[in-house]
XYZ file of N, CA and C in Angstrom:
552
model
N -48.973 -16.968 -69.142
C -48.499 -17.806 -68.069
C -47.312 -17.158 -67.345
N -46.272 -16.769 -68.556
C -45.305 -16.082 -67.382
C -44.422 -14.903 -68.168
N -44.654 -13.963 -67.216
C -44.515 -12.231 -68.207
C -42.930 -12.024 -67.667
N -42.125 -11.746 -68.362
C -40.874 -11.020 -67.838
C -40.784 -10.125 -68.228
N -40.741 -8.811 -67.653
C -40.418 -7.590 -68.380
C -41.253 -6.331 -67.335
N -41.500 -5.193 -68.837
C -42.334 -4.264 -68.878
C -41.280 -3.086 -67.538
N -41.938 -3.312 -66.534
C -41.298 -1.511 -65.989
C -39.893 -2.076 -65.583
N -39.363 -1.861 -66.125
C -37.806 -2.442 -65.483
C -36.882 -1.704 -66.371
N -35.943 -1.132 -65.074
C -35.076 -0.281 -64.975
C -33.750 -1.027 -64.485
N -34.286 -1.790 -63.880
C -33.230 -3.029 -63.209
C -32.941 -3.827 -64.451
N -33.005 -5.543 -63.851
C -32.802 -6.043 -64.753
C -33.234 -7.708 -64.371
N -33.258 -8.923 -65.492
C -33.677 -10.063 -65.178
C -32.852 -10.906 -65.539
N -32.656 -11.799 -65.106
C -31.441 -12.485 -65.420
C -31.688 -13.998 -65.080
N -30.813 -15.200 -65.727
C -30.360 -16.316 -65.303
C -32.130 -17.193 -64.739
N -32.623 -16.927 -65.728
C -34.297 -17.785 -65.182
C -34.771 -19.029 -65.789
N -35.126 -19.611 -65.346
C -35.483 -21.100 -66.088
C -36.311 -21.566 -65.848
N -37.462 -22.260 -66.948
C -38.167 -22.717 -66.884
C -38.370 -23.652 -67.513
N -38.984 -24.539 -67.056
C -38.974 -26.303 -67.446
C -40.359 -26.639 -67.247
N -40.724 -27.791 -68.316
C -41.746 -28.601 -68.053
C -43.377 -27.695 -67.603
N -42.913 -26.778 -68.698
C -44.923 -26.014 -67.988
C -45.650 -26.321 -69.978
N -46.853 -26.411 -68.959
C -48.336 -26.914 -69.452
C -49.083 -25.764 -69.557
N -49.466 -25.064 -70.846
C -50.490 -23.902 -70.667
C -51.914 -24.071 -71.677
N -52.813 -24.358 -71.484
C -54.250 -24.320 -72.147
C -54.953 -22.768 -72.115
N -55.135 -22.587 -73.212
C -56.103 -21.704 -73.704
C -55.819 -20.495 -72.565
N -54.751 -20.129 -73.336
C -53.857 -18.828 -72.792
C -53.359 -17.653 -74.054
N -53.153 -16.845 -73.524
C -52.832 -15.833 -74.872
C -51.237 -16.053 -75.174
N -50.576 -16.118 -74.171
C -49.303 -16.587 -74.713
C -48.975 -17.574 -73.543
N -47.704 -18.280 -73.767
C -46.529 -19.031 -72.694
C -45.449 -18.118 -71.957
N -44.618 -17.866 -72.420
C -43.731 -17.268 -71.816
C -43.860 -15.857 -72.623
N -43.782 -14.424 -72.148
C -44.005 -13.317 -72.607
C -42.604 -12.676 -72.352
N -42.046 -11.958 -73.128
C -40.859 -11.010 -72.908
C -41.200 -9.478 -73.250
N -41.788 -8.660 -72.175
C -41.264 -7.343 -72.988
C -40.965 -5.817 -72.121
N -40.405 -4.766 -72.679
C -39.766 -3.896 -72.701
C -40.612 -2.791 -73.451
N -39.379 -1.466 -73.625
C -39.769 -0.601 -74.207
C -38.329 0.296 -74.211
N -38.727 1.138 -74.994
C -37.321 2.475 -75.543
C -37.784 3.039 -73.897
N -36.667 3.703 -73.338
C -37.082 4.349 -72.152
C -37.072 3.594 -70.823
N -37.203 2.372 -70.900
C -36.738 1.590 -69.891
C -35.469 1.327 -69.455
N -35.008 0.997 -70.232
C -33.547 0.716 -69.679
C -33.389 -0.797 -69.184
N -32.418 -0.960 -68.523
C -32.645 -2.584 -67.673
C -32.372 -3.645 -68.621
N -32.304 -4.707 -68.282
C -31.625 -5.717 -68.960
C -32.830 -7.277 -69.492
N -32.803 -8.060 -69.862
C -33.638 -9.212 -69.712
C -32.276 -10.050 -70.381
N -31.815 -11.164 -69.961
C -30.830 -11.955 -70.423
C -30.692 -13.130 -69.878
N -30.078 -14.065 -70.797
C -30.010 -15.671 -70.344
C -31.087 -16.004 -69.364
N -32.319 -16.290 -70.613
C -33.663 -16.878 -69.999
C -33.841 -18.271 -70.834
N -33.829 -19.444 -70.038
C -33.858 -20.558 -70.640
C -35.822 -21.168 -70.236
N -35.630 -21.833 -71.230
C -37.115 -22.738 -71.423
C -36.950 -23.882 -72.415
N -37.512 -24.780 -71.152
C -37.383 -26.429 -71.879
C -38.285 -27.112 -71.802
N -39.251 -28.021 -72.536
C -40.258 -28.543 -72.336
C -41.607 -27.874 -72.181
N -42.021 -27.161 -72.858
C -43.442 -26.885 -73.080
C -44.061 -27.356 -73.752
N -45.568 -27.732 -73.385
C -46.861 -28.182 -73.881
C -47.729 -27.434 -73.629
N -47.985 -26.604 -74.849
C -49.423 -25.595 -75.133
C -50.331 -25.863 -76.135
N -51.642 -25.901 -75.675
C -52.535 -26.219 -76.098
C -53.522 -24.692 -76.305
N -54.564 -24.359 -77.441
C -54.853 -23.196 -77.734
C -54.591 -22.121 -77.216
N -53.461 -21.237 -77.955
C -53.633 -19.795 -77.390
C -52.879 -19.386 -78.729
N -52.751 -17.550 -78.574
C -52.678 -16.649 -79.373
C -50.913 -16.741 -80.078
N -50.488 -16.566 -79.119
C -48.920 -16.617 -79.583
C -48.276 -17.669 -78.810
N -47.664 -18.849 -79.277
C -46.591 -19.325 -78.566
C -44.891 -18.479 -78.555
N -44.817 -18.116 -79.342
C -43.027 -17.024 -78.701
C -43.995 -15.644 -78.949
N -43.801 -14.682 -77.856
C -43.836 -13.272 -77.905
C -43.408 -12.481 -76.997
N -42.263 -11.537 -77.924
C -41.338 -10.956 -77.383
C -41.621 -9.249 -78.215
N -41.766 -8.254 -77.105
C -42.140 -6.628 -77.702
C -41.221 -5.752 -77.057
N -40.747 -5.031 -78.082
C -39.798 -3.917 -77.686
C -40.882 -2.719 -77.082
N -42.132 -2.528 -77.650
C -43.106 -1.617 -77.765
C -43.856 -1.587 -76.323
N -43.878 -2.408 -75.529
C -44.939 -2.510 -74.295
C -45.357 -1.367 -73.388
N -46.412 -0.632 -73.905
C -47.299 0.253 -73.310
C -46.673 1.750 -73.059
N -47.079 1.808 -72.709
C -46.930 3.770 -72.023
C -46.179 4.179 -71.227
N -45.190 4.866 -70.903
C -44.445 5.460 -69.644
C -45.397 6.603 -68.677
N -45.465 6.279 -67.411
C -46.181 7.513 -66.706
C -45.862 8.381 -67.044
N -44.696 9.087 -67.282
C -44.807 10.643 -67.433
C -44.238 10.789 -68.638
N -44.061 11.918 -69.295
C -43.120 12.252 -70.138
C -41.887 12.806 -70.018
N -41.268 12.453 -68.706
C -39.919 12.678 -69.105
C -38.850 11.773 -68.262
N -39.356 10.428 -68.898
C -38.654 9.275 -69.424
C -37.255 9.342 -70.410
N -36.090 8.979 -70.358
C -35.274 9.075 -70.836
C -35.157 7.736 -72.185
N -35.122 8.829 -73.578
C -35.656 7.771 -74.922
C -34.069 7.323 -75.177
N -33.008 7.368 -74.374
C -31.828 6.670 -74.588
C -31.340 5.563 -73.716
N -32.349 5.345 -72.895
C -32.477 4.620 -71.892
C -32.820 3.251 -72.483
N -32.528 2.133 -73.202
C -32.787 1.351 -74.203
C -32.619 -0.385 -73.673
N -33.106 -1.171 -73.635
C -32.815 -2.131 -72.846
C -31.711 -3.755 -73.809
N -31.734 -3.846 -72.945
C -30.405 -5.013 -73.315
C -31.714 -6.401 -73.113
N -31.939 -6.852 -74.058
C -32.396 -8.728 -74.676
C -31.695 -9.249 -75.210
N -30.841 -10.346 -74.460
C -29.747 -10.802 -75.177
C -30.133 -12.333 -74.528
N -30.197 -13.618 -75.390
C -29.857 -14.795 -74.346
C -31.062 -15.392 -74.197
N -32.293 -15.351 -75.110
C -33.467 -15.904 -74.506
C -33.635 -17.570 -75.591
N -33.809 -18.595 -74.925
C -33.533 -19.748 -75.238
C -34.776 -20.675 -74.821
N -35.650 -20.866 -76.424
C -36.482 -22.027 -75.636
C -36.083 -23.529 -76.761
N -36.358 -24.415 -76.022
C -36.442 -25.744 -76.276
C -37.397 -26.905 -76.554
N -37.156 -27.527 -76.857
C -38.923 -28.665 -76.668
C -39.424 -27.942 -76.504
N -40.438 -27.294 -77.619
C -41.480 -26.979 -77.458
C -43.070 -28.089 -78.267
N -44.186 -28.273 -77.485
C -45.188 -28.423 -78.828
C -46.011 -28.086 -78.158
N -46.825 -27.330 -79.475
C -48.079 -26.592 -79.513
C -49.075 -27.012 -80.526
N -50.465 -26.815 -79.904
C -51.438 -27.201 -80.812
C -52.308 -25.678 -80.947
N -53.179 -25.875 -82.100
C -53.953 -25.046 -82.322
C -53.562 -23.212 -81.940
N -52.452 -23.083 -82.266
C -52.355 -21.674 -82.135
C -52.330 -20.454 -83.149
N -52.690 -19.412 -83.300
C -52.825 -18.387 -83.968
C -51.449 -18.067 -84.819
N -50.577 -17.500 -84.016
C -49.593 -17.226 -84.634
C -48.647 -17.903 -83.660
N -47.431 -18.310 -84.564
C -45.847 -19.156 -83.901
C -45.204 -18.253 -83.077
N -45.190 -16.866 -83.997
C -44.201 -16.274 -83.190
C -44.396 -14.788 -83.532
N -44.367 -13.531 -82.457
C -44.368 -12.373 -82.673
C -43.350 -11.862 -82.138
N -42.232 -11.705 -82.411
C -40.862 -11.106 -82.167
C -40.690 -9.855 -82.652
N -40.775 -8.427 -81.728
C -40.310 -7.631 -82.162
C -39.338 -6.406 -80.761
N -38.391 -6.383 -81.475
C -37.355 -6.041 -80.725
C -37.587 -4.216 -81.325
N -36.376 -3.432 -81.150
C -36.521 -1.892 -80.931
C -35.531 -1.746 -82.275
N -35.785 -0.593 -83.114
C -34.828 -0.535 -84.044
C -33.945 -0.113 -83.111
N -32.707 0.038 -84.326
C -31.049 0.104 -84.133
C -30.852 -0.340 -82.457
N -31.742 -1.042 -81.652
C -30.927 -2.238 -80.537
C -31.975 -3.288 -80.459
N -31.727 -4.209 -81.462
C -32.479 -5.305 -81.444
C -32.571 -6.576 -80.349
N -33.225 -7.300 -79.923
C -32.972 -8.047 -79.460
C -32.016 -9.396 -80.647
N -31.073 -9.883 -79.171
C -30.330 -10.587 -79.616
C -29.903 -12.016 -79.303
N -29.347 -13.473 -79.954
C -29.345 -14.142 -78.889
C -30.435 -15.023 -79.149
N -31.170 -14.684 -79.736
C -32.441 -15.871 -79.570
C -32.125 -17.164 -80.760
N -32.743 -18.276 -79.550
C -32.281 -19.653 -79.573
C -33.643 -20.857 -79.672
N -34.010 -20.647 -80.935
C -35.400 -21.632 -80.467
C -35.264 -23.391 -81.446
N -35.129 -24.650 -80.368
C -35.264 -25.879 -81.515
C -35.651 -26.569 -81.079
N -35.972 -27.438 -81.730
C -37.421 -28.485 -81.521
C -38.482 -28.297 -80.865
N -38.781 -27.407 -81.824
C -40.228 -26.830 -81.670
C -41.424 -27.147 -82.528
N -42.254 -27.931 -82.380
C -43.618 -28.017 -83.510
C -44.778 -27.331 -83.230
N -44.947 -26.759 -83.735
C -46.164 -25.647 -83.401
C -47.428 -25.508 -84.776
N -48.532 -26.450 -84.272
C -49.887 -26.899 -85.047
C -50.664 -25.477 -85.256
N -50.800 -25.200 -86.382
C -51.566 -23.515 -86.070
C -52.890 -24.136 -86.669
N -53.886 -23.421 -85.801
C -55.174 -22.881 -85.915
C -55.581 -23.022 -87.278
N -56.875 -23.639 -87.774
C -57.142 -23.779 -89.150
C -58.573 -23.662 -88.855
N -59.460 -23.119 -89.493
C -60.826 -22.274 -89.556
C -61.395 -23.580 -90.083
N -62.267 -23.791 -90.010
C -63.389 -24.266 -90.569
C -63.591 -23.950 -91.784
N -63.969 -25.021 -92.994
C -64.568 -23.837 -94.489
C -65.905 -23.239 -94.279
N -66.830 -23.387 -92.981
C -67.583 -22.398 -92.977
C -67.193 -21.015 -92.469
N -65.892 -20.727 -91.672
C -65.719 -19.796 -90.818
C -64.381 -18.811 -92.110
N -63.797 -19.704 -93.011
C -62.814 -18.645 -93.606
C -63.625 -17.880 -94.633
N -62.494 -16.895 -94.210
C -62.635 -15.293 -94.770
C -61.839 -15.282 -96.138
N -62.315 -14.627 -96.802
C -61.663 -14.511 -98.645
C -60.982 -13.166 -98.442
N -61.165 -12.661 -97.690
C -60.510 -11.579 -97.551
C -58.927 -11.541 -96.703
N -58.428 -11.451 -97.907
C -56.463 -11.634 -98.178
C -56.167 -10.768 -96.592
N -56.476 -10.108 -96.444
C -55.813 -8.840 -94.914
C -56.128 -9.605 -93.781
N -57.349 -10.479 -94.070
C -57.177 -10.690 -92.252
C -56.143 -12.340 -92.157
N -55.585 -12.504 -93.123
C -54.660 -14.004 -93.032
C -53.542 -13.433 -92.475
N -53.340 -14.207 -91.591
C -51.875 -14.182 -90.561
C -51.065 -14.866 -90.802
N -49.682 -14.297 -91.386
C -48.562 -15.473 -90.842
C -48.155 -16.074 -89.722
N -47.334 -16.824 -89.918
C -47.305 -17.935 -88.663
C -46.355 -16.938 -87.674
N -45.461 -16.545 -88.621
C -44.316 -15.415 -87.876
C -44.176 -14.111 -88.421
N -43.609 -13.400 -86.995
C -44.131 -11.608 -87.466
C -42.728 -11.597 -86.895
N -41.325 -11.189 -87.677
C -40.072 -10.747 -86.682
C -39.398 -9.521 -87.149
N -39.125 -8.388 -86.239
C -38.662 -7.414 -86.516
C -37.897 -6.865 -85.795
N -36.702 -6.688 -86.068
C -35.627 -6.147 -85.033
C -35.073 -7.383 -84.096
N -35.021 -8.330 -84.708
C -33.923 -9.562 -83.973
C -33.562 -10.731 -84.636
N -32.515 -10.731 -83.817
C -31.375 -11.618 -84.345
C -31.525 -12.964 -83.317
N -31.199 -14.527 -84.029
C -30.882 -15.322 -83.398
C -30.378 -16.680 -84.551
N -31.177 -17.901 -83.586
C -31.124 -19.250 -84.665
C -31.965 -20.062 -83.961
N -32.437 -20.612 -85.083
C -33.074 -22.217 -84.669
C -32.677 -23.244 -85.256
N -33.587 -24.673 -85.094
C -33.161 -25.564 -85.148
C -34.420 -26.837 -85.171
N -34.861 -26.909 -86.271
C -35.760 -27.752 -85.970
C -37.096 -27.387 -85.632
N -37.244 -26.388 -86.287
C -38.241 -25.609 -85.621
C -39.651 -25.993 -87.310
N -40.895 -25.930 -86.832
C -42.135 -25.862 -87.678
C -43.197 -25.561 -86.985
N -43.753 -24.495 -87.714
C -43.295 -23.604 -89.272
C -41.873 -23.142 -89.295
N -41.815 -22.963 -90.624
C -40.121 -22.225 -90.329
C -40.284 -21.060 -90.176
N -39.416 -21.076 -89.111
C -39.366 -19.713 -88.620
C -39.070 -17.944 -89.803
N -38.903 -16.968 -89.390
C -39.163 -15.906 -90.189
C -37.170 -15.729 -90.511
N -37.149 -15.451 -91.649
C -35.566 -14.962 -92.155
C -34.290 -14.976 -91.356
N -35.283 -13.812 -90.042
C -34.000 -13.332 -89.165
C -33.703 -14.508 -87.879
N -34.280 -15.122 -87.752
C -33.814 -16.490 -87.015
C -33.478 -17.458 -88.148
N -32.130 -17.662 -88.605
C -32.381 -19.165 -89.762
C -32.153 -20.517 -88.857
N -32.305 -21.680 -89.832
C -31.630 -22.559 -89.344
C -30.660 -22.893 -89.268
N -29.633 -23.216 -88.175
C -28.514 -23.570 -87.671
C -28.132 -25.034 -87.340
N -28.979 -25.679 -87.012
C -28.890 -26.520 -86.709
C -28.518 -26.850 -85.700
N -28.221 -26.180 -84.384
C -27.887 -25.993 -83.057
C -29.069 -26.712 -81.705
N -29.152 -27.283 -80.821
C -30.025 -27.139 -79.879
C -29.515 -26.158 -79.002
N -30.420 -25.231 -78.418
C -30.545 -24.111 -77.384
C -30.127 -24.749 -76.547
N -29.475 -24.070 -75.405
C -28.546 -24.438 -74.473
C -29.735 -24.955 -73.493
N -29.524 -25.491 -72.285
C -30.270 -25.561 -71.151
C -29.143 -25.576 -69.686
N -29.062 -25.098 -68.691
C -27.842 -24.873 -67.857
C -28.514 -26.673 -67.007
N -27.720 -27.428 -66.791
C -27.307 -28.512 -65.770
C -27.363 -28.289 -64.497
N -26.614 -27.496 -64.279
C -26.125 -27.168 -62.907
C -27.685 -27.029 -61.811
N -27.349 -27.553 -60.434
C -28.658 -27.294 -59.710
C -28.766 -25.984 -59.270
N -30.034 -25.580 -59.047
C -29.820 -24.093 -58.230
C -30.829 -24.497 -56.945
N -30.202 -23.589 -55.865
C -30.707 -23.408 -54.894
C -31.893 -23.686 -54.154
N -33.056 -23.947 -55.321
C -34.530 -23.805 -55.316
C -34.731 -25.183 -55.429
N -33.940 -25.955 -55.649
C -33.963 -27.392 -56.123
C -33.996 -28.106 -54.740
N -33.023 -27.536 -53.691
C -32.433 -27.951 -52.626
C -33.664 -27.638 -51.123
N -34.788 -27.016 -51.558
C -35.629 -26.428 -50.275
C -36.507 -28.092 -49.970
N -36.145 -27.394 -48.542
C -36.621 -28.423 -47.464
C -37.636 -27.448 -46.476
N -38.870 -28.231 -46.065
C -39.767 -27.891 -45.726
C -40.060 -28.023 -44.268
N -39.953 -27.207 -43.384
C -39.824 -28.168 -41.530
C -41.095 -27.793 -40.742
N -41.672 -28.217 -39.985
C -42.471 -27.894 -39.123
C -42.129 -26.520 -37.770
N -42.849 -25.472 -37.915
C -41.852 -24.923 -37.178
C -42.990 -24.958 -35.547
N -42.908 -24.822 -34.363
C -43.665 -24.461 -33.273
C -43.415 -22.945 -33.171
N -44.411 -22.803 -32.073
C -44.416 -21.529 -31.494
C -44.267 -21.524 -30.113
């Protein structure tokens, strides 16, 4: 539904999203990057989601795809700091959460509570006995944050805090558009 990231050298900042609805989608909100990019992603808020079947509800990748050329700069490392979701509920999904940030610059900052997230349960004609293909609910590597209320419980490196994730008040700009008839 909504990708932030990938070729960015720049940076993303101060974004919010409220009140979205996603059915039978691979993820909700997507975050990702790579070593070699550079650029920033920070203070991204999300409040109120309702997802209904898909693959990942949180997924966030340090790893995302290929650089055109090879001589991309591998110190060029990006800044994830500040990503905040809220109310969340989800039904029927695969996995809760795939969080993986970049060694030695992890993503940081992450803020997820009141979140219920229903995972996906097979049929007893459709499960597999075979131990390798069972998924945990959460995959996190290379980041730091907290939650709050969150099920499943989340993976080690997010604990519970007991905190709700921020959401900013203030109106912005986009709130204020007015629509006019124009002639020619």
């Amino acid at each position: 539904m909504v990708a932030i990231g990938s070729e960015m050298s720049g940076g993303v900042q101060d974004v919010r999203i409220e009140d979205l609805t996603a059915i039978n989608t691979e993820s909700a909100v997507r975050i990702k990057s790579a070593v070699g990019r550079g650029g920033f992603v920070k203070d991204i808020f999300v409040k109120g989601l309702n997802l209904n079947t898909m693959k990942y509800v949180f997924w966030m990748t340090g790893s995302y795809g290929d650089h055109p050329d090879s001589k991309f700069d591998p110190k060029a490392l990006p800044e994830i700091n500040g990503i905040n979701f809220r109310d969340v509920t989800a039904k029927n999904a695969t996995i809760a959460g795939k969080l993986e940030g970049i060694s030695n610059d992890p993503f940081t900052g992450i803020c997820i509570s009141n979140a219920t997230i229903e995972m996906f349960v097979k049929k007893d004609s459709d499960i597999e006995m075979d131990a390798k293909k069972v998924k945990l609910p959460w995959n996190c590597t290379d980041v730091a944050g907290v939650t709050s209320n969150v099920v499943p419980q989340p993976c080690a490196l997010l604990p519970d805090k007991k905190v709700d994730c921020p959401f900013p008040t203030d109106k912005l700009a986009i709130e204020n558009v007015q629509f006019k008839t124009c002639s020619i």
